[in-house]
CSV table of C-alpha atoms and ligand atoms in Angstrom, one decimal:
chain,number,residue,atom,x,y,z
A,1,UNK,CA,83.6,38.1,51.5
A,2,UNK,CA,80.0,38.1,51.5
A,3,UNK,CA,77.8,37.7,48.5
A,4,UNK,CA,77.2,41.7,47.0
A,5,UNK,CA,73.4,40.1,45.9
A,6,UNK,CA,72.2,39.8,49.4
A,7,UNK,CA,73.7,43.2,50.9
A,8,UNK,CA,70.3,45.2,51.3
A,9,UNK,CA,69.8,48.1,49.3
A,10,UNK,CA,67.4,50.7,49.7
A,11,UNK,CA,66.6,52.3,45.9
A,12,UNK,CA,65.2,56.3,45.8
A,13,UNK,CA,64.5,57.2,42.4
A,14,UNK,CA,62.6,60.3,40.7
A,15,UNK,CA,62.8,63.6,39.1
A,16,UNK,CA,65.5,66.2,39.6
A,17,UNK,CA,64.3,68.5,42.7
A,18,UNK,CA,62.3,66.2,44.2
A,19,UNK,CA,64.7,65.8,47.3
A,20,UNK,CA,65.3,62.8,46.7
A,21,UNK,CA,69.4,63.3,47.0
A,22,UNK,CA,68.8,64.9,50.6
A,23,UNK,CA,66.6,62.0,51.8
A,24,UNK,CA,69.3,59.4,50.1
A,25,UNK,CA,71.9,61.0,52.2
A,26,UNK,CA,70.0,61.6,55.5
A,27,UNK,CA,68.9,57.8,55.0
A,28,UNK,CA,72.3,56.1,54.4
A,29,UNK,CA,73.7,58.5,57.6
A,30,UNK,CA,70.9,57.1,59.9
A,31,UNK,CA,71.6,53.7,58.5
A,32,UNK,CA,75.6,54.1,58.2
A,33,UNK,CA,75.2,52.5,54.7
A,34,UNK,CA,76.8,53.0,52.0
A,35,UNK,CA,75.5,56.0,49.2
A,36,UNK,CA,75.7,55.9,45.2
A,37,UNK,CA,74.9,59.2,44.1
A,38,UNK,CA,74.4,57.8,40.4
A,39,UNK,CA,73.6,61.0,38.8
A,40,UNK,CA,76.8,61.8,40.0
A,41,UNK,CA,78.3,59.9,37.4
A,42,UNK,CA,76.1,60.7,34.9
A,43,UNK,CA,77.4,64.0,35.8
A,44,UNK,CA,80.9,63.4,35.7
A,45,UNK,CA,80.6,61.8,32.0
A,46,UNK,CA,78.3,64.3,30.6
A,47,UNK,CA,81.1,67.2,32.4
A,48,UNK,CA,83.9,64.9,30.6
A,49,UNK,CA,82.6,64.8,27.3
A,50,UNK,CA,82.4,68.6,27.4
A,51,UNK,CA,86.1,69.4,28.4
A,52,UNK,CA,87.2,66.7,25.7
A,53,UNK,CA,85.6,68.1,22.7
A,54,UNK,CA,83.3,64.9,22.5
A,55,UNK,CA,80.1,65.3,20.7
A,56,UNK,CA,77.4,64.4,23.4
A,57,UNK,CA,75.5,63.1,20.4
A,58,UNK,CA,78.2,60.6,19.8
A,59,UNK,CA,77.0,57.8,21.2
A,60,UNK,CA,80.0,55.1,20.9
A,61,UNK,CA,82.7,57.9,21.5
A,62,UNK,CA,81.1,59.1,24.9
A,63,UNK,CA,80.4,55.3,26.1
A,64,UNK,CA,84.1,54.5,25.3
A,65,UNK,CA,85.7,57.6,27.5
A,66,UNK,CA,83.3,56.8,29.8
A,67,UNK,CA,84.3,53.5,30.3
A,68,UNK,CA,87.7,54.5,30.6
A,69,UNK,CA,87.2,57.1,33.5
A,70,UNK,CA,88.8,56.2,37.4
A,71,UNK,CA,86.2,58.2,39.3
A,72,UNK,CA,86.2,58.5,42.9
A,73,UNK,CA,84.4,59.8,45.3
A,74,UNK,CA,86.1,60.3,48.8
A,75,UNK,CA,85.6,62.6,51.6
A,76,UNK,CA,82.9,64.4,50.0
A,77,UNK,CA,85.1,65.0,46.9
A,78,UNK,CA,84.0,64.0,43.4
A,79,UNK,CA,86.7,63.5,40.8
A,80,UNK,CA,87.4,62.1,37.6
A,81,UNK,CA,90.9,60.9,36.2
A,82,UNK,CA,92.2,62.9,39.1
A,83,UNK,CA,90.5,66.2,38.1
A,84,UNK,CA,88.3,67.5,41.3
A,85,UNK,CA,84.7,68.0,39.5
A,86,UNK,CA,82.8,68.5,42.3
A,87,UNK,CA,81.5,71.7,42.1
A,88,UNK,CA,81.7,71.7,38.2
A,89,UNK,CA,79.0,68.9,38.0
A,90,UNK,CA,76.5,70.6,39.9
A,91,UNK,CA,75.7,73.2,37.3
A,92,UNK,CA,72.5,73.8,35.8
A,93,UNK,CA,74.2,73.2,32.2
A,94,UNK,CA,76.2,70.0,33.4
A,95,UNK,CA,72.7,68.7,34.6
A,96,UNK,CA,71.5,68.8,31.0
A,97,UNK,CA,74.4,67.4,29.5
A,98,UNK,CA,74.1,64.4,32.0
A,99,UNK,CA,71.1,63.9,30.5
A,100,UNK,CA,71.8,63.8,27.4
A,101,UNK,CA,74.7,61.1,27.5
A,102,UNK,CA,72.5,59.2,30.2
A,103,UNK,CA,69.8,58.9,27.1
A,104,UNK,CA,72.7,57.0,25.5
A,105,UNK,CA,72.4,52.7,26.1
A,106,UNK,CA,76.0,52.5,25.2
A,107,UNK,CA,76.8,54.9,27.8
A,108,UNK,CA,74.4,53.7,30.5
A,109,UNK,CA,75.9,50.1,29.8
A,110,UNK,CA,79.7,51.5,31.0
A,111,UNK,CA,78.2,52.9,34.0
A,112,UNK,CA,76.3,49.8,34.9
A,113,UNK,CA,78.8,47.6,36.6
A,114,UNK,CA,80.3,50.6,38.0
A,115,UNK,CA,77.1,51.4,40.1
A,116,UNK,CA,76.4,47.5,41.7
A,117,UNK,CA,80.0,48.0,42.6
A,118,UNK,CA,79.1,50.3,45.1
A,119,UNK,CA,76.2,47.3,47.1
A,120,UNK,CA,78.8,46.4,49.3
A,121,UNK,CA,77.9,45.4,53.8
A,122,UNK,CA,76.2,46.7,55.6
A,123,UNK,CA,73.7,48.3,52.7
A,124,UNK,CA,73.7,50.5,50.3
A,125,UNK,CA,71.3,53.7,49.7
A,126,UNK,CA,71.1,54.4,45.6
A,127,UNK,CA,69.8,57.4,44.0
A,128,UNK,CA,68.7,57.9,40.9
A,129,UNK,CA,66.1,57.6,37.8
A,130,UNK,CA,66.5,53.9,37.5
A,131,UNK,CA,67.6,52.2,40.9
A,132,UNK,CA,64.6,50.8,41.6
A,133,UNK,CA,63.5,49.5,37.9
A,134,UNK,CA,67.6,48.6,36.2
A,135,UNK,CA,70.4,49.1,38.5
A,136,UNK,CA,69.1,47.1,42.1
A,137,UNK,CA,66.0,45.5,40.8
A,138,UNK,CA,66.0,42.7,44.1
A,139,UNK,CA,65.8,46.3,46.0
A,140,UNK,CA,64.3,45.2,49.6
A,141,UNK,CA,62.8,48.8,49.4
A,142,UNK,CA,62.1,51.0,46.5
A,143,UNK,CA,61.1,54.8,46.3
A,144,UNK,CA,59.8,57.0,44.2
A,145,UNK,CA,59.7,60.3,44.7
A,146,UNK,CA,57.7,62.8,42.8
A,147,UNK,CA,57.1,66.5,43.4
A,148,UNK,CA,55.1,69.3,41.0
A,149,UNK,CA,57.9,70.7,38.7
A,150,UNK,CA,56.7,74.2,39.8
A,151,UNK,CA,57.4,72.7,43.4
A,152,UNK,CA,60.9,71.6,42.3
A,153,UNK,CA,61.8,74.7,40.5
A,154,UNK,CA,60.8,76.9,43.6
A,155,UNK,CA,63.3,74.7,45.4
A,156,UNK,CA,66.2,75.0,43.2
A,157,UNK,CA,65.3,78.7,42.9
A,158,UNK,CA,65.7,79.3,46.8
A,159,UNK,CA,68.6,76.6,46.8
A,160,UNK,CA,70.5,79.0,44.0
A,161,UNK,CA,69.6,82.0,45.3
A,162,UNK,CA,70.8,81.0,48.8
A,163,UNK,CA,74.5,80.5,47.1
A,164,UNK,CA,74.8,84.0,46.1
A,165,UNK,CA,73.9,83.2,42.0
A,166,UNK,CA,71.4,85.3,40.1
A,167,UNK,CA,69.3,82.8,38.3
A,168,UNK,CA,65.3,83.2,37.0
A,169,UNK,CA,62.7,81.1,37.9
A,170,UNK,CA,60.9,80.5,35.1
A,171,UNK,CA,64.0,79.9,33.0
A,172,UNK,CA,64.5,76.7,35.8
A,173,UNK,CA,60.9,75.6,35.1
A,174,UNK,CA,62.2,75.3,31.6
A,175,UNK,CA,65.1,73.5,32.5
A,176,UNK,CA,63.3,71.1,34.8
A,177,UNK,CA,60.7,70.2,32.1
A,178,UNK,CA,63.1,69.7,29.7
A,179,UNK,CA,64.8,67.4,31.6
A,180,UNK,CA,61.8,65.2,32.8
A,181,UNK,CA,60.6,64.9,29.3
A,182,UNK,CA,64.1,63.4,28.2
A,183,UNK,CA,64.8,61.5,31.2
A,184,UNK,CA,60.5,59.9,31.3
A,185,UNK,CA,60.7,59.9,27.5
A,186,UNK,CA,63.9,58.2,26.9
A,187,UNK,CA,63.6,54.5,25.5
A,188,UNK,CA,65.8,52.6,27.4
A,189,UNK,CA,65.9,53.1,31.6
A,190,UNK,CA,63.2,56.0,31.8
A,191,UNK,CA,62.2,57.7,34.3
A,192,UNK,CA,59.2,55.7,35.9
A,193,UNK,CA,58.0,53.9,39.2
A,194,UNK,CA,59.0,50.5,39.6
A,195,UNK,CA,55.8,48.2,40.0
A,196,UNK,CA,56.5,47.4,44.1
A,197,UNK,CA,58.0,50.9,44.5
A,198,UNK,CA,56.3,53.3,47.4
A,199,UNK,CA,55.4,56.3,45.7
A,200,UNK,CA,55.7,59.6,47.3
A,201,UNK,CA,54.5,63.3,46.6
A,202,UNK,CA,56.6,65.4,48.4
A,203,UNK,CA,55.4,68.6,46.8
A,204,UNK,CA,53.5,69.3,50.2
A,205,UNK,CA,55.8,67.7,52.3
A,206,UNK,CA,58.6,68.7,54.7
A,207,UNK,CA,62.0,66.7,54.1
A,208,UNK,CA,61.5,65.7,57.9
A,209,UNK,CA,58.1,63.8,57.5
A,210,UNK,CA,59.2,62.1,54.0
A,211,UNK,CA,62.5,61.0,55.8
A,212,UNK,CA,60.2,59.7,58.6
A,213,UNK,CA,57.7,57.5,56.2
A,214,UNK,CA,60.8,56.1,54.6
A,215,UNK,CA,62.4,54.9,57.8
A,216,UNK,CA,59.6,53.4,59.3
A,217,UNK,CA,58.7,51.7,55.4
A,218,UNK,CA,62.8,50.3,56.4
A,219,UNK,CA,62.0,49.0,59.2
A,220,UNK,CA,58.5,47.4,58.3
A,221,UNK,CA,60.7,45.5,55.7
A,222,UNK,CA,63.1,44.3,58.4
A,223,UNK,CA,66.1,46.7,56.8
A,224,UNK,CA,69.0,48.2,59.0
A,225,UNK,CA,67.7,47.1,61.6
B,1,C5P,O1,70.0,63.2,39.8
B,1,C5P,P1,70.8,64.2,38.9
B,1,C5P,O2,70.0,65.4,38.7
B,1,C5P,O3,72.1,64.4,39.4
B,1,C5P,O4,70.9,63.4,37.5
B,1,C5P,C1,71.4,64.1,36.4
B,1,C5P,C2,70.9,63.4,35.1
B,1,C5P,O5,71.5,62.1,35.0
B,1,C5P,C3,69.4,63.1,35.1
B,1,C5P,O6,68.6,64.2,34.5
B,1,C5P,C4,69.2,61.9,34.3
B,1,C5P,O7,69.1,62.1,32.9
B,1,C5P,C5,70.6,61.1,34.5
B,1,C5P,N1,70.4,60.0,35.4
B,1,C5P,C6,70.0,58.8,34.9
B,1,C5P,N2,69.9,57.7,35.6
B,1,C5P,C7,70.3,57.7,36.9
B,1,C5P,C8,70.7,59.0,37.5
B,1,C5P,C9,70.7,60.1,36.7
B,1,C5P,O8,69.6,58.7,33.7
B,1,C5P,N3,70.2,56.6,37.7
């Protein structure tokens, strides 16, 4: 078995909306590397909590169900202690709540191990707030990727409106800067560039020609290749 710390990992961290989960997964499928969608799992806790009655302020009872929790993710299927969450955890509300138990150290501690679990050969592409800085910090590339939070509330908008759902736009702006104050705020693990990551503003910027800068900064840095 080979050693998990030298299978290549490609870290894309930054705001909710910033695309930064469609470039993750357009990267890994060009790659054919591995994917850790860890706001997934924030997710998935924060959805948990909810269903069990468990106060999201209470920081040793969330860590310790969340500890506890088989997740899996297979065939495109997210679920939890056999309980398919995978439309649940996309919700506007479950996105808050993640980011309330992600504030949590107990809580980001249980879902540390479970996260480098997922660097396994050929490579692995991780997505989130703290890839880059906590989680992968040997990263042989590390993104960050930034958008206006009008930008990434116009997205969302057209995303939600696309599926059918009534939603208002400035209520999302809310949402969205809600959000980036707790999760850039937040003591431990915020929200911030790693010092050697390559900092992107996609608020201009077609999905296409940010996928394109990141595979040609992969292979300048010899990965995947
Ligand atoms: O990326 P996504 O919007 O699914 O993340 C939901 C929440 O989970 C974020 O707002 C953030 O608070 C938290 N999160 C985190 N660290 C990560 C990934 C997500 O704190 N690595």
């Amino acid at each position: 078995m080979s050693d998990p710390e030298v299978v290549a990992v490609i870290a894309i961290d930054g705001p909710s909306g910033s695309g930064k989960g469609t470039l993750a997964v357009r990267v890994a499928a060009a790659l054919g590397w591995h994917l850790l969608d860890s706001g997934a799992l924030y997710r998935i806790v924060g959805a948990m909590a909810v269903r069990r009655g468990i106060d999201l302020a209470d920081e040793a009872a969330v860590a310790a169900m969340a500890g506890a929790l088989a997740i899996s993710f297979e065939s495109g299927r997210i679920s939890a202690d056999g309980l398919d969450l995978t439309d649940e955890i996309r919700t506007e509300d479950t996105g808050v709540h993640a980011s309330e138990v992600a504030a949590l150290p107990a809580v980001r501690s249980a879902v540390f191990d479970l996260q480098r679990s997922f660097r396994k050969p050929p490579g692995l592409v991780a997505d989130g707030r703290d890839m880059g800085t906590v989680v992968f910090p040997d990263a042989g590339l590390k993104i960050f990727l930034d958008a206006s939070a009008e930008e990434r509330a116009e997205r969302r908008y057209k995303q939600l409106k696309n599926k059918g759902l009534s939603v208002s736009l400035p209520g999302l702006l809310a949402q969205i800067q809600e959000r980036d104050a707790r999760d850039r705020g937040r003591a431990i693990a915020p929200l911030k560039p790693a010092p050697d990551a390559l900092v992107i503003d996609s608020t201009s910027m077609s999905i296409e020609k940010v996928f394109d800068m990141v595979m040609d900064a992969a292979r300048e840095r010899g990965l995947g290749s």
